[in-house]
Tab-separated table of C-alpha atoms and ligand atoms in Angstrom:
chain	number	residue	atom	x	y	z
A	8	MET	CA	-25.226	-117.083	85.278
A	9	SER	CA	-28.939	-117.268	85.957
A	10	LEU	CA	-31.541	-114.587	85.651
A	11	LEU	CA	-34.750	-114.320	87.677
A	12	ILE	CA	-37.607	-112.148	86.519
A	13	LYS	CA	-39.839	-111.597	89.535
A	14	ASN	CA	-43.446	-110.565	90.084
A	15	GLY	CA	-44.345	-109.806	86.474
A	16	GLU	CA	-47.561	-110.559	84.614
A	17	VAL	CA	-46.629	-113.116	81.963
A	18	VAL	CA	-48.523	-112.624	78.708
A	19	THR	CA	-48.313	-114.926	75.698
A	20	ALA	CA	-50.509	-115.253	72.621
A	21	SER	CA	-52.970	-117.333	74.629
A	22	GLU	CA	-52.256	-116.981	78.367
A	23	ARG	CA	-51.963	-114.318	81.060
A	24	TYR	CA	-50.873	-115.023	84.637
A	25	GLU	CA	-48.598	-113.792	87.409
A	26	ALA	CA	-45.361	-115.719	87.832
A	27	ASP	CA	-41.603	-115.516	88.237
A	28	ILE	CA	-39.380	-116.799	85.437
A	29	LEU	CA	-36.011	-118.421	86.084
A	30	CYS	CA	-33.546	-118.582	83.204
A	31	GLU	CA	-30.371	-120.640	83.110
A	32	ASN	CA	-27.886	-121.209	80.312
A	33	GLY	CA	-29.965	-119.109	77.964
A	34	LYS	CA	-33.194	-121.059	78.460
A	35	ILE	CA	-36.315	-120.677	80.570
A	36	VAL	CA	-36.081	-123.397	83.227
A	37	ARG	CA	-38.915	-122.583	85.685
A	38	ILE	CA	-42.113	-120.550	85.595
A	39	GLU	CA	-44.004	-120.340	88.884
A	40	ARG	CA	-44.769	-117.994	91.737
A	41	GLY	CA	-42.311	-117.386	94.545
A	42	ILE	CA	-39.105	-118.686	92.936
A	43	GLU	CA	-36.004	-118.068	95.060
A	44	ALA	CA	-32.584	-118.184	93.379
A	45	PRO	CA	-29.990	-116.476	95.585
A	46	ASP	CA	-27.256	-116.492	92.939
A	47	ALA	CA	-29.385	-115.152	90.118
A	48	GLU	CA	-29.438	-111.617	88.740
A	49	VAL	CA	-32.924	-110.354	89.608
A	50	VAL	CA	-35.140	-108.152	87.451
A	51	ASP	CA	-38.109	-106.691	89.321
A	52	ALA	CA	-41.094	-106.856	86.984
A	53	ALA	CA	-43.768	-105.766	89.472
A	54	GLY	CA	-46.419	-103.709	87.701
A	55	LYS	CA	-45.036	-104.761	84.320
A	56	TYR	CA	-45.846	-107.304	81.626
A	57	VAL	CA	-43.456	-110.029	80.583
A	58	PHE	CA	-43.779	-110.792	76.873
A	59	PRO	CA	-41.859	-113.247	74.695
A	60	GLY	CA	-39.138	-111.463	72.728
A	61	PHE	CA	-40.632	-109.881	69.639
A	62	ILE	CA	-39.730	-111.114	66.179
A	63	ASP	CA	-39.499	-108.881	63.133
A	64	PRO	CA	-40.053	-111.203	60.164
A	65	HIS	CA	-39.166	-108.646	57.481
A	66	VAL	CA	-36.152	-106.377	57.777
A	67	HIS	CA	-33.457	-105.116	55.430
A	68	ILE	CA	-30.064	-104.410	56.960
A	69	TYR	CA	-27.491	-105.151	54.279
A	70	LEU	CA	-29.361	-103.970	51.201
A	71	PRO	CA	-27.778	-102.837	47.943
A	72	PHE	CA	-30.800	-101.164	46.330
A	73	MET	CA	-31.582	-98.448	43.788
A	74	GLY	CA	-27.947	-97.427	43.426
A	75	THR	CA	-27.170	-97.165	47.140
A	76	TYR	CA	-27.101	-99.196	50.360
A	77	ALA	CA	-29.471	-99.210	53.317
A	78	ILE	CA	-27.708	-97.302	56.055
A	79	ASP	CA	-27.888	-99.651	59.041
A	80	THR	CA	-25.404	-102.378	59.897
A	81	TYR	CA	-26.024	-105.247	62.285
A	82	GLU	CA	-24.240	-103.158	64.894
A	83	THR	CA	-26.801	-100.354	64.743
A	84	ALA	CA	-29.826	-102.416	63.708
A	85	SER	CA	-29.532	-105.059	66.413
A	86	GLN	CA	-29.135	-102.389	69.092
A	87	ALA	CA	-32.178	-100.557	67.761
A	88	ALA	CA	-34.138	-103.790	67.592
A	89	LEU	CA	-33.325	-104.726	71.190
A	90	VAL	CA	-34.038	-101.306	72.644
A	91	GLY	CA	-37.425	-101.549	70.934
A	92	GLY	CA	-38.152	-105.075	72.212
A	93	THR	CA	-37.314	-107.072	69.085
A	94	THR	CA	-35.017	-109.987	69.905
A	95	THR	CA	-35.052	-111.898	66.607
A	96	LEU	CA	-34.570	-110.510	63.112
A	97	ILE	CA	-35.505	-112.249	59.880
A	98	GLU	CA	-33.643	-110.382	57.197
A	99	MET	CA	-34.319	-110.496	53.486
A	100	CYS	CA	-31.210	-111.776	51.727
A	101	CYS	CA	-31.604	-109.934	48.423
A	102	PRO	CA	-29.127	-110.920	45.696
A	103	ALA	CA	-29.527	-109.115	42.396
A	104	ARG	CA	-30.410	-111.124	39.318
A	105	GLY	CA	-26.792	-111.724	38.266
A	106	ASP	CA	-25.462	-112.626	41.714
A	107	ASP	CA	-24.502	-116.121	42.806
A	108	PRO	CA	-27.180	-117.266	45.338
A	109	LEU	CA	-24.927	-119.337	47.606
A	110	GLU	CA	-22.206	-116.684	47.702
A	111	SER	CA	-24.875	-114.083	48.436
A	112	PHE	CA	-26.310	-116.113	51.297
A	113	HIS	CA	-22.853	-116.426	52.828
A	114	LEU	CA	-22.213	-112.715	52.283
A	115	TRP	CA	-25.466	-111.706	54.023
A	116	LYS	CA	-24.732	-114.108	56.876
A	117	SER	CA	-21.211	-112.722	57.279
A	118	LYS	CA	-22.647	-109.238	57.809
A	119	ALA	CA	-24.517	-110.509	60.887
A	120	GLU	CA	-22.245	-113.152	62.369
A	121	GLY	CA	-19.930	-111.827	65.049
A	122	VAL	CA	-21.671	-108.435	64.918
A	123	SER	CA	-25.355	-108.833	65.766
A	124	ALA	CA	-26.424	-108.514	69.389
A	125	CYS	CA	-29.647	-110.414	68.732
A	126	ASP	CA	-30.455	-113.685	66.980
A	127	PHE	CA	-31.139	-113.664	63.263
A	128	THR	CA	-32.052	-115.700	60.225
A	129	PHE	CA	-32.871	-114.981	56.579
A	130	HIS	CA	-35.469	-115.388	53.898
A	131	MET	CA	-33.449	-116.410	50.848
A	132	GLY	CA	-34.148	-114.091	47.942
A	133	VAL	CA	-34.468	-115.792	44.564
A	134	SER	CA	-33.993	-113.401	41.663
A	135	ARG	CA	-33.608	-115.896	38.802
A	136	TYR	CA	-34.223	-119.580	38.184
A	137	ASP	CA	-32.012	-122.104	36.407
A	138	GLU	CA	-30.564	-125.510	37.250
A	139	GLU	CA	-27.540	-124.062	39.040
A	140	THR	CA	-29.740	-121.785	41.121
A	141	ALA	CA	-31.954	-124.756	42.043
A	142	ALA	CA	-28.927	-126.767	43.212
A	143	GLN	CA	-27.680	-123.836	45.266
A	144	LEU	CA	-31.101	-123.280	46.811
A	145	ARG	CA	-31.147	-126.913	47.937
A	146	GLN	CA	-27.747	-126.308	49.546
A	147	ILE	CA	-28.970	-123.123	51.260
A	148	VAL	CA	-31.969	-125.007	52.675
A	149	ALA	CA	-29.596	-127.710	53.950
A	150	GLU	CA	-27.635	-124.931	55.691
A	151	GLY	CA	-30.709	-123.932	57.722
A	152	ILE	CA	-32.966	-121.712	55.626
A	153	SER	CA	-36.641	-122.656	55.287
A	154	SER	CA	-38.165	-119.657	53.509
A	155	PHE	CA	-37.592	-118.071	50.103
A	156	LYS	CA	-38.329	-114.527	49.009
A	157	VAL	CA	-39.465	-113.504	45.563
A	158	PHE	CA	-40.128	-110.058	44.177
A	159	LEU	CA	-42.869	-109.776	41.599
A	160	ALA	CA	-41.841	-106.105	41.374
A	161	TYR	CA	-38.460	-104.445	40.641
A	162	LYS	CA	-38.179	-105.876	37.142
A	163	GLY	CA	-34.556	-106.244	35.997
A	164	ALA	CA	-33.156	-106.002	39.555
A	165	PHE	CA	-34.691	-108.507	41.986
A	166	GLY	CA	-37.839	-109.420	40.044
A	167	VAL	CA	-38.597	-112.884	38.645
A	168	SER	CA	-40.675	-113.710	35.573
A	169	ASP	CA	-43.810	-115.848	35.834
A	170	GLU	CA	-41.881	-118.760	34.353
A	171	GLU	CA	-39.226	-118.430	37.031
A	172	LEU	CA	-41.857	-117.971	39.719
A	173	PHE	CA	-43.463	-121.243	38.659
A	174	HIS	CA	-40.203	-123.156	39.061
A	175	VAL	CA	-39.194	-121.490	42.332
A	176	MET	CA	-42.580	-122.298	43.817
A	177	LYS	CA	-42.476	-125.865	42.524
A	178	LEU	CA	-39.074	-126.377	44.128
A	179	ALA	CA	-40.274	-124.749	47.361
A	180	LYS	CA	-43.210	-127.143	47.525
A	181	GLU	CA	-40.895	-130.107	47.066
A	182	LEU	CA	-38.580	-128.855	49.819
A	183	GLY	CA	-41.328	-127.774	52.257
A	184	VAL	CA	-40.135	-124.184	52.029
A	185	ILE	CA	-42.576	-121.280	52.362
A	186	VAL	CA	-42.346	-118.576	49.688
A	187	THR	CA	-42.580	-114.978	50.875
A	188	ALA	CA	-43.439	-112.524	48.130
A	189	HIS	CA	-43.450	-108.828	47.323
A	190	CYS	CA	-46.630	-108.622	45.279
A	191	GLU	CA	-46.881	-105.854	42.702
A	192	ASN	CA	-47.287	-106.168	38.941
A	193	PRO	CA	-43.880	-105.066	37.586
A	194	ASP	CA	-45.007	-104.053	34.098
A	195	LEU	CA	-47.884	-101.971	35.395
A	196	VAL	CA	-45.469	-100.151	37.723
A	197	LEU	CA	-43.025	-99.448	34.892
A	198	GLU	CA	-45.681	-98.242	32.471
A	199	MET	CA	-47.362	-96.058	35.096
A	200	GLN	CA	-43.970	-94.581	36.040
A	201	LYS	CA	-43.209	-93.761	32.391
A	202	LYS	CA	-46.603	-92.123	31.940
A	203	LEU	CA	-46.279	-89.991	35.074
A	204	VAL	CA	-42.714	-88.915	34.251
A	205	ALA	CA	-43.771	-87.997	30.688
A	206	GLU	CA	-46.516	-85.827	32.177
A	207	GLY	CA	-43.927	-84.031	34.328
A	208	LYS	CA	-45.298	-85.543	37.532
A	209	LEU	CA	-42.005	-85.966	39.338
A	210	GLU	CA	-42.499	-85.156	43.035
A	211	PRO	CA	-42.585	-87.844	45.740
A	212	LYS	CA	-46.382	-87.840	45.922
A	213	TRP	CA	-46.607	-89.356	42.418
A	214	HIS	CA	-44.945	-92.532	43.646
A	215	TYR	CA	-48.346	-93.607	44.978
A	216	TRP	CA	-49.967	-93.156	41.580
A	217	SER	CA	-47.397	-95.416	39.918
A	218	ARG	CA	-48.418	-98.261	42.264
A	219	PRO	CA	-52.119	-97.891	43.124
A	220	PRO	CA	-53.946	-100.661	45.038
A	221	GLU	CA	-54.889	-102.518	41.821
A	222	VAL	CA	-51.192	-103.070	41.076
A	223	GLU	CA	-50.679	-104.765	44.427
A	224	ALA	CA	-53.968	-106.686	44.202
A	225	GLU	CA	-52.926	-108.090	40.821
A	226	GLY	CA	-49.606	-109.271	42.232
A	227	THR	CA	-51.283	-110.834	45.252
A	228	GLY	CA	-53.888	-112.546	43.093
A	229	ARG	CA	-51.182	-113.900	40.811
A	230	LEU	CA	-49.195	-115.325	43.704
A	231	MET	CA	-52.387	-116.984	44.950
A	232	THR	CA	-53.044	-118.533	41.541
A	233	PHE	CA	-49.573	-120.059	41.470
A	234	ALA	CA	-49.941	-121.286	45.063
A	235	GLU	CA	-53.285	-122.846	44.264
A	236	LEU	CA	-51.916	-124.692	41.249
A	237	LEU	CA	-48.707	-125.860	42.908
A	238	GLY	CA	-49.772	-126.299	46.537
A	239	THR	CA	-46.889	-124.113	47.724
A	240	HIS	CA	-47.370	-122.278	51.022
A	241	VAL	CA	-47.063	-118.533	50.558
A	242	TYR	CA	-46.648	-115.423	52.693
A	243	VAL	CA	-47.534	-112.015	51.281
A	244	VAL	CA	-45.098	-109.456	52.651
A	245	HIS	CA	-46.016	-105.840	53.402
A	246	LEU	CA	-49.676	-106.061	52.410
A	247	SER	CA	-51.042	-102.534	52.465
A	248	CYS	CA	-54.640	-102.370	51.280
A	249	LYS	CA	-58.129	-103.864	51.209
A	250	GLU	CA	-57.943	-104.818	47.529
A	251	SER	CA	-54.915	-106.977	48.143
A	252	LEU	CA	-56.271	-108.496	51.356
A	253	ASP	CA	-59.458	-109.440	49.531
A	254	ARG	CA	-57.391	-111.488	47.046
A	255	ALA	CA	-55.488	-113.252	49.819
A	256	VAL	CA	-58.627	-113.986	51.824
A	257	ALA	CA	-60.431	-115.325	48.759
A	258	ALA	CA	-57.508	-117.701	48.211
A	259	LYS	CA	-57.499	-118.762	51.874
A	260	ARG	CA	-61.199	-119.624	51.437
A	261	ARG	CA	-60.282	-121.802	48.471
A	262	GLY	CA	-57.847	-123.681	50.690
A	263	VAL	CA	-54.598	-121.978	49.715
A	264	ASN	CA	-52.051	-121.966	52.538
A	265	ALA	CA	-51.572	-118.227	52.455
A	266	TYR	CA	-50.331	-115.985	55.238
A	267	VAL	CA	-50.438	-112.210	55.285
A	268	GLU	CA	-48.017	-109.694	56.777
A	269	THR	CA	-48.773	-106.029	57.210
A	270	LEU	CA	-46.459	-103.300	58.457
A	271	ILE	CA	-46.612	-100.889	61.357
A	272	GLN	CA	-46.266	-98.100	58.748
A	273	PHE	CA	-49.474	-99.146	56.987
A	274	LEU	CA	-51.327	-99.322	60.307
A	275	THR	CA	-50.282	-95.854	61.431
A	276	LEU	CA	-49.285	-93.695	58.432
A	277	ASP	CA	-51.246	-92.864	55.293
A	278	MET	CA	-50.617	-91.449	51.820
A	279	THR	CA	-50.880	-87.820	52.948
A	280	TYR	CA	-47.413	-88.164	54.503
A	281	ALA	CA	-45.901	-88.828	51.082
A	282	GLU	CA	-47.685	-85.688	49.854
A	283	LEU	CA	-45.797	-83.410	52.268
A	284	PRO	CA	-44.202	-80.411	50.486
A	285	ASP	CA	-40.515	-79.531	49.972
A	286	PHE	CA	-39.456	-83.134	49.317
A	287	GLU	CA	-40.422	-84.045	52.928
A	288	GLY	CA	-42.712	-86.651	51.357
A	289	ALA	CA	-39.612	-88.602	50.245
A	290	LYS	CA	-39.191	-89.792	53.835
A	291	TYR	CA	-42.424	-91.708	53.303
A	292	VAL	CA	-41.740	-93.229	49.871
A	293	MET	CA	-41.823	-96.997	50.024
A	294	SER	CA	-43.297	-99.847	48.004
A	295	PRO	CA	-46.116	-100.645	48.150
A	296	PRO	CA	-46.864	-97.003	48.943
A	297	LEU	CA	-48.647	-95.649	51.992
A	298	ARG	CA	-52.369	-95.916	51.297
A	299	HIS	CA	-55.591	-94.032	51.898
A	300	LYS	CA	-56.384	-93.912	55.616
A	301	SER	CA	-59.490	-96.084	55.185
A	302	ASN	CA	-57.223	-99.113	54.761
A	303	GLN	CA	-55.953	-98.829	58.319
A	304	GLU	CA	-59.183	-100.110	59.846
A	305	VAL	CA	-59.185	-103.008	57.382
A	306	LEU	CA	-55.653	-103.966	58.415
A	307	TRP	CA	-56.253	-103.605	62.159
A	308	ASN	CA	-59.357	-105.757	61.798
A	309	GLY	CA	-57.296	-108.208	59.770
A	310	LEU	CA	-54.942	-108.576	62.737
A	311	LYS	CA	-57.856	-108.820	65.154
A	312	THR	CA	-59.531	-111.596	63.197
A	313	GLY	CA	-56.354	-113.453	62.231
A	314	LEU	CA	-56.728	-112.816	58.496
A	315	VAL	CA	-53.478	-110.890	58.820
A	316	SER	CA	-50.929	-112.993	60.722
A	317	THR	CA	-48.016	-110.670	61.393
A	318	CYS	CA	-47.034	-107.046	61.853
A	319	ALA	CA	-43.488	-106.423	60.585
A	320	THR	CA	-41.454	-103.340	59.648
A	321	ASP	CA	-39.827	-103.942	56.245
A	322	HIS	CA	-37.185	-101.739	57.869
A	323	ALA	CA	-35.344	-100.118	54.940
A	324	PRO	CA	-33.403	-97.063	56.130
A	325	PHE	CA	-32.116	-94.470	53.655
A	326	ASN	CA	-30.883	-91.068	54.828
A	327	PHE	CA	-32.964	-88.001	54.081
A	328	LYS	CA	-29.870	-85.831	53.693
A	329	ASP	CA	-27.949	-87.690	51.012
A	330	GLN	CA	-29.859	-90.802	49.865
A	331	LYS	CA	-33.508	-89.874	49.394
A	332	PRO	CA	-32.364	-86.845	47.274
A	333	MET	CA	-31.186	-89.266	44.577
A	334	GLY	CA	-34.792	-88.856	43.475
A	335	LYS	CA	-35.044	-85.097	44.006
A	336	ASP	CA	-36.095	-84.508	40.401
A	337	ASP	CA	-37.696	-87.880	39.710
A	338	PHE	CA	-39.697	-89.916	42.239
A	339	THR	CA	-38.751	-93.195	40.498
A	340	LYS	CA	-35.191	-92.713	41.772
A	341	ILE	CA	-36.003	-92.147	45.454
A	342	PRO	CA	-34.623	-95.143	47.410
A	343	ASN	CA	-37.722	-96.957	48.619
A	344	GLY	CA	-38.158	-97.609	52.314
A	345	ILE	CA	-39.318	-96.300	55.687
A	346	PRO	CA	-37.272	-97.148	58.803
A	347	SER	CA	-39.286	-98.422	61.777
A	348	LEU	CA	-37.371	-101.311	63.388
A	349	GLU	CA	-36.955	-99.580	66.737
A	350	ASP	CA	-40.517	-98.306	66.974
A	351	ARG	CA	-42.719	-101.209	65.804
A	352	VAL	CA	-43.529	-102.713	69.184
A	353	ASN	CA	-44.213	-99.411	70.951
A	354	LEU	CA	-46.367	-98.114	68.095
A	355	LEU	CA	-48.307	-101.378	67.949
A	356	TRP	CA	-48.854	-101.206	71.690
A	357	THR	CA	-49.806	-97.509	71.687
A	358	HIS	CA	-52.095	-97.526	68.641
A	359	GLY	CA	-53.245	-101.135	68.870
A	360	VAL	CA	-53.677	-102.215	72.471
A	361	MET	CA	-54.015	-98.790	74.113
A	362	GLU	CA	-56.550	-97.653	71.528
A	363	ASP	CA	-58.503	-100.908	71.775
A	364	ARG	CA	-57.944	-102.024	68.201
A	365	ILE	CA	-56.345	-105.323	69.202
A	366	ASP	CA	-56.139	-107.129	72.527
A	367	ILE	CA	-52.936	-107.897	74.387
A	368	HIS	CA	-52.785	-111.506	73.136
A	369	THR	CA	-53.185	-110.481	69.508
A	370	PHE	CA	-50.389	-107.976	70.099
A	371	VAL	CA	-48.040	-110.780	71.215
A	372	ASP	CA	-49.300	-113.110	68.527
A	373	CYS	CA	-48.828	-110.787	65.546
A	374	ALA	CA	-45.537	-109.274	66.728
A	375	SER	CA	-43.918	-112.515	67.871
A	376	THR	CA	-45.706	-115.861	67.993
A	377	GLN	CA	-47.080	-116.026	64.456
A	378	ALA	CA	-43.703	-115.236	62.922
A	379	ALA	CA	-42.126	-117.993	65.023
A	380	ARG	CA	-44.795	-120.474	63.985
A	381	ILE	CA	-44.818	-119.649	60.288
A	382	PHE	CA	-41.050	-119.515	59.930
A	383	GLY	CA	-40.052	-122.589	61.939
A	384	LEU	CA	-38.776	-120.943	65.122
A	385	PHE	CA	-41.552	-122.045	67.492
A	386	PRO	CA	-41.412	-122.871	70.427
A	387	ARG	CA	-37.743	-121.958	70.729
A	388	LYS	CA	-38.852	-118.385	70.014
A	389	GLY	CA	-42.241	-116.684	70.115
A	390	THR	CA	-43.545	-117.871	73.465
A	391	ILE	CA	-42.773	-118.198	77.161
A	392	GLN	CA	-42.475	-121.801	78.276
A	393	VAL	CA	-39.944	-124.032	79.954
A	394	GLY	CA	-37.267	-124.999	77.418
A	395	ALA	CA	-37.744	-121.923	75.216
A	396	ASP	CA	-34.937	-119.425	74.671
A	397	ALA	CA	-34.967	-116.822	77.427
A	398	ASP	CA	-35.733	-113.939	75.059
A	399	LEU	CA	-38.033	-111.819	77.209
A	400	VAL	CA	-39.408	-108.304	77.218
A	401	VAL	CA	-40.335	-106.796	80.571
A	402	TYR	CA	-42.683	-104.119	79.326
A	403	ASP	CA	-43.517	-100.951	81.239
A	404	PRO	CA	-47.083	-99.902	80.357
A	405	GLY	CA	-46.727	-96.764	82.473
A	406	TYR	CA	-43.969	-95.177	80.359
A	407	GLU	CA	-44.819	-92.100	78.327
A	408	GLY	CA	-42.411	-90.536	75.861
A	409	ASN	CA	-41.872	-89.429	72.296
A	410	ILE	CA	-40.170	-90.964	69.291
A	411	SER	CA	-37.255	-88.943	67.944
A	412	VAL	CA	-34.247	-89.209	65.691
A	413	LYS	CA	-32.368	-87.503	68.535
A	414	THR	CA	-32.595	-90.615	70.694
A	415	HIS	CA	-33.056	-93.533	68.321
A	416	LYS	CA	-30.331	-96.126	67.817
A	417	MET	CA	-31.015	-96.681	64.117
A	418	ALA	CA	-28.296	-95.162	61.931
A	419	VAL	CA	-30.754	-93.304	59.700
A	420	ASP	CA	-30.904	-89.505	59.951
A	421	TYR	CA	-34.666	-89.050	60.326
A	422	SER	CA	-37.661	-90.615	61.993
A	423	ALA	CA	-40.876	-91.150	60.071
A	424	PHE	CA	-42.606	-90.769	63.441
A	425	GLU	CA	-40.767	-87.704	64.742
A	426	GLY	CA	-42.386	-86.395	67.925
A	427	TRP	CA	-45.077	-89.077	68.040
A	428	PRO	CA	-46.086	-89.923	71.604
A	429	ILE	CA	-45.780	-93.499	72.798
A	430	LYS	CA	-47.346	-95.071	75.841
A	431	GLY	CA	-45.308	-97.993	77.062
A	432	ARG	CA	-41.832	-99.250	76.235
A	433	PRO	CA	-39.533	-102.152	77.135
A	434	HIS	CA	-38.017	-101.806	80.596
A	435	VAL	CA	-35.705	-104.815	80.253
A	436	VAL	CA	-35.025	-106.951	77.173
A	437	THR	CA	-33.129	-110.216	77.358
A	438	VAL	CA	-31.383	-112.296	74.716
A	439	ARG	CA	-31.046	-115.918	75.768
A	440	GLY	CA	-30.973	-114.972	79.441
A	441	GLU	CA	-28.671	-111.947	79.208
A	442	VAL	CA	-30.005	-108.425	79.734
A	443	ALA	CA	-29.431	-106.618	76.434
A	444	ALA	CA	-31.475	-103.434	76.773
A	445	ARG	CA	-32.700	-101.382	79.689
A	446	ASP	CA	-35.016	-98.358	79.575
A	447	GLY	CA	-34.112	-97.282	76.060
A	448	GLU	CA	-30.403	-98.050	76.275
A	449	PHE	CA	-28.445	-100.951	74.824
A	450	VAL	CA	-26.510	-102.864	77.487
A	451	GLY	CA	-25.980	-106.144	75.608
A	452	THR	CA	-23.117	-107.759	73.770
A	453	LEU	CA	-22.415	-107.133	70.112
A	454	GLY	CA	-21.585	-110.403	68.354
A	455	ARG	CA	-23.592	-112.535	70.764
A	456	GLY	CA	-26.438	-113.006	68.281
A	457	GLN	CA	-26.720	-116.453	66.748
A	458	PHE	CA	-27.758	-117.605	63.305
A	459	LEU	CA	-30.989	-119.566	63.776
A	460	LYS	CA	-31.004	-122.727	61.691
A	461	ARG	CA	-34.490	-123.651	60.582
A	462	VAL	CA	-35.999	-126.804	59.142
A	463	PRO	CA	-38.679	-126.754	56.398
A	464	SER	CA	-42.204	-127.610	57.543
A	465	HIS	CA	-44.444	-126.309	54.755
A	466	PHE	CA	-45.020	-129.532	52.807
B	21	URP	O1	-39.980	-99.801	49.900
B	21	URP	C1	-39.557	-100.852	50.326
B	21	URP	N1	-40.409	-101.749	50.729
B	21	URP	N2	-38.227	-101.052	50.383
B	21	URP	C2	-37.549	-102.217	50.742
B	21	URP	C3	-37.555	-103.264	49.653
B	21	URP	C4	-38.855	-103.994	49.602
B	21	URP	O2	-39.556	-103.922	48.621
B	21	URP	O3	-39.211	-104.680	50.556
B	22	ZN	ZN1	-40.893	-105.476	49.104
B	23	ZN	ZN1	-38.778	-105.581	52.177
């Protein structure tokens, strides 16, 4: 079956032109004006943009964490992703310290295979280092993974020591694997938590004060030091503040191959949300925490200038009714995470492009192309060209609506953006040439998503 997208304005990270796009056998086969294909299914894209499918390079779907599990499955998450214009997910595979890495990788993969409606791959979490782990990591890379994930935070659960970090990064350099990292100083977090709890400061708003910007900046600086010494390519996940960006940029200037990811939450929400009364603030507890509003301009400008490469979600959904309350009397026990998988693209469009903070090419670049380039998916994903996968988003800039838990496809029972207006949304979303979402509804095929094998390139 072929698919013809007619009369749209094609926009990539670097180009903008009017053309039709013909897709056959899951690939883009022709891009030119006036294509006729009588047997093809036709999507009328007049008055609309045609973007490459968006890539979310940091999501959690299967996540055992803080005594509970993130609430989405690939069934709900891939539908939410597609309705929101995201056609590729890169999930964090997060084994706990005692878990077997290879078994964990296969477990995470089994949660997606045969279920996901969109394509997917993983960053392989490394939560300890020894000879057996190293051998298994080599095997996991041979099976198609080209990025690792380390947590400098969450001591005792996912976190690695400096000694372990050294060896993971040394191995990554040898294998050409990029290391993605959650950068916060674990001991500072623990000591600050203890101090706050001892002072009776237990509400959600105190979460911020256990992880102030200095804690993240220290973690980022430390990762940069290791990268500088070992030559490993690194990617700072969910960077939230100026202090941390300054450390990454200073390292880039010294020649470190460092990439920075920020989140749609950090671009649009600030710490006052976590200060909301009556435990409402728990909806906004994540790590690193939401920051002072002044950081938003720094992050938007980071995207605009390329100092920040990607805008992800770190989608980590925990219900407000029965999961967030695990920390009702103690903020350190609130499951960390803010769901945003479905809303990233529309929020980035509305608050970025529509409010003139970033241009349309930067929008495509940071929400799709950069992730494809950094994580070894380009040009199969992340752009519109002949031979690429036909993952396309026909985007309606004229749509106006509101975000709500009442309509979202994510399994979680609240929206961090309840009632927020959006301007623009995907009209049609395709996965390898098949229409998978239309005007806010999923019309695709569960189980059609493929595991994307990747090859290391960060030598
Ligand atoms: O608060 C967050 N970010 N939850 C998900 C786990 C992580 O640290 O990425
Ligand atoms: Zn993290
Ligand atoms: Zn995360």
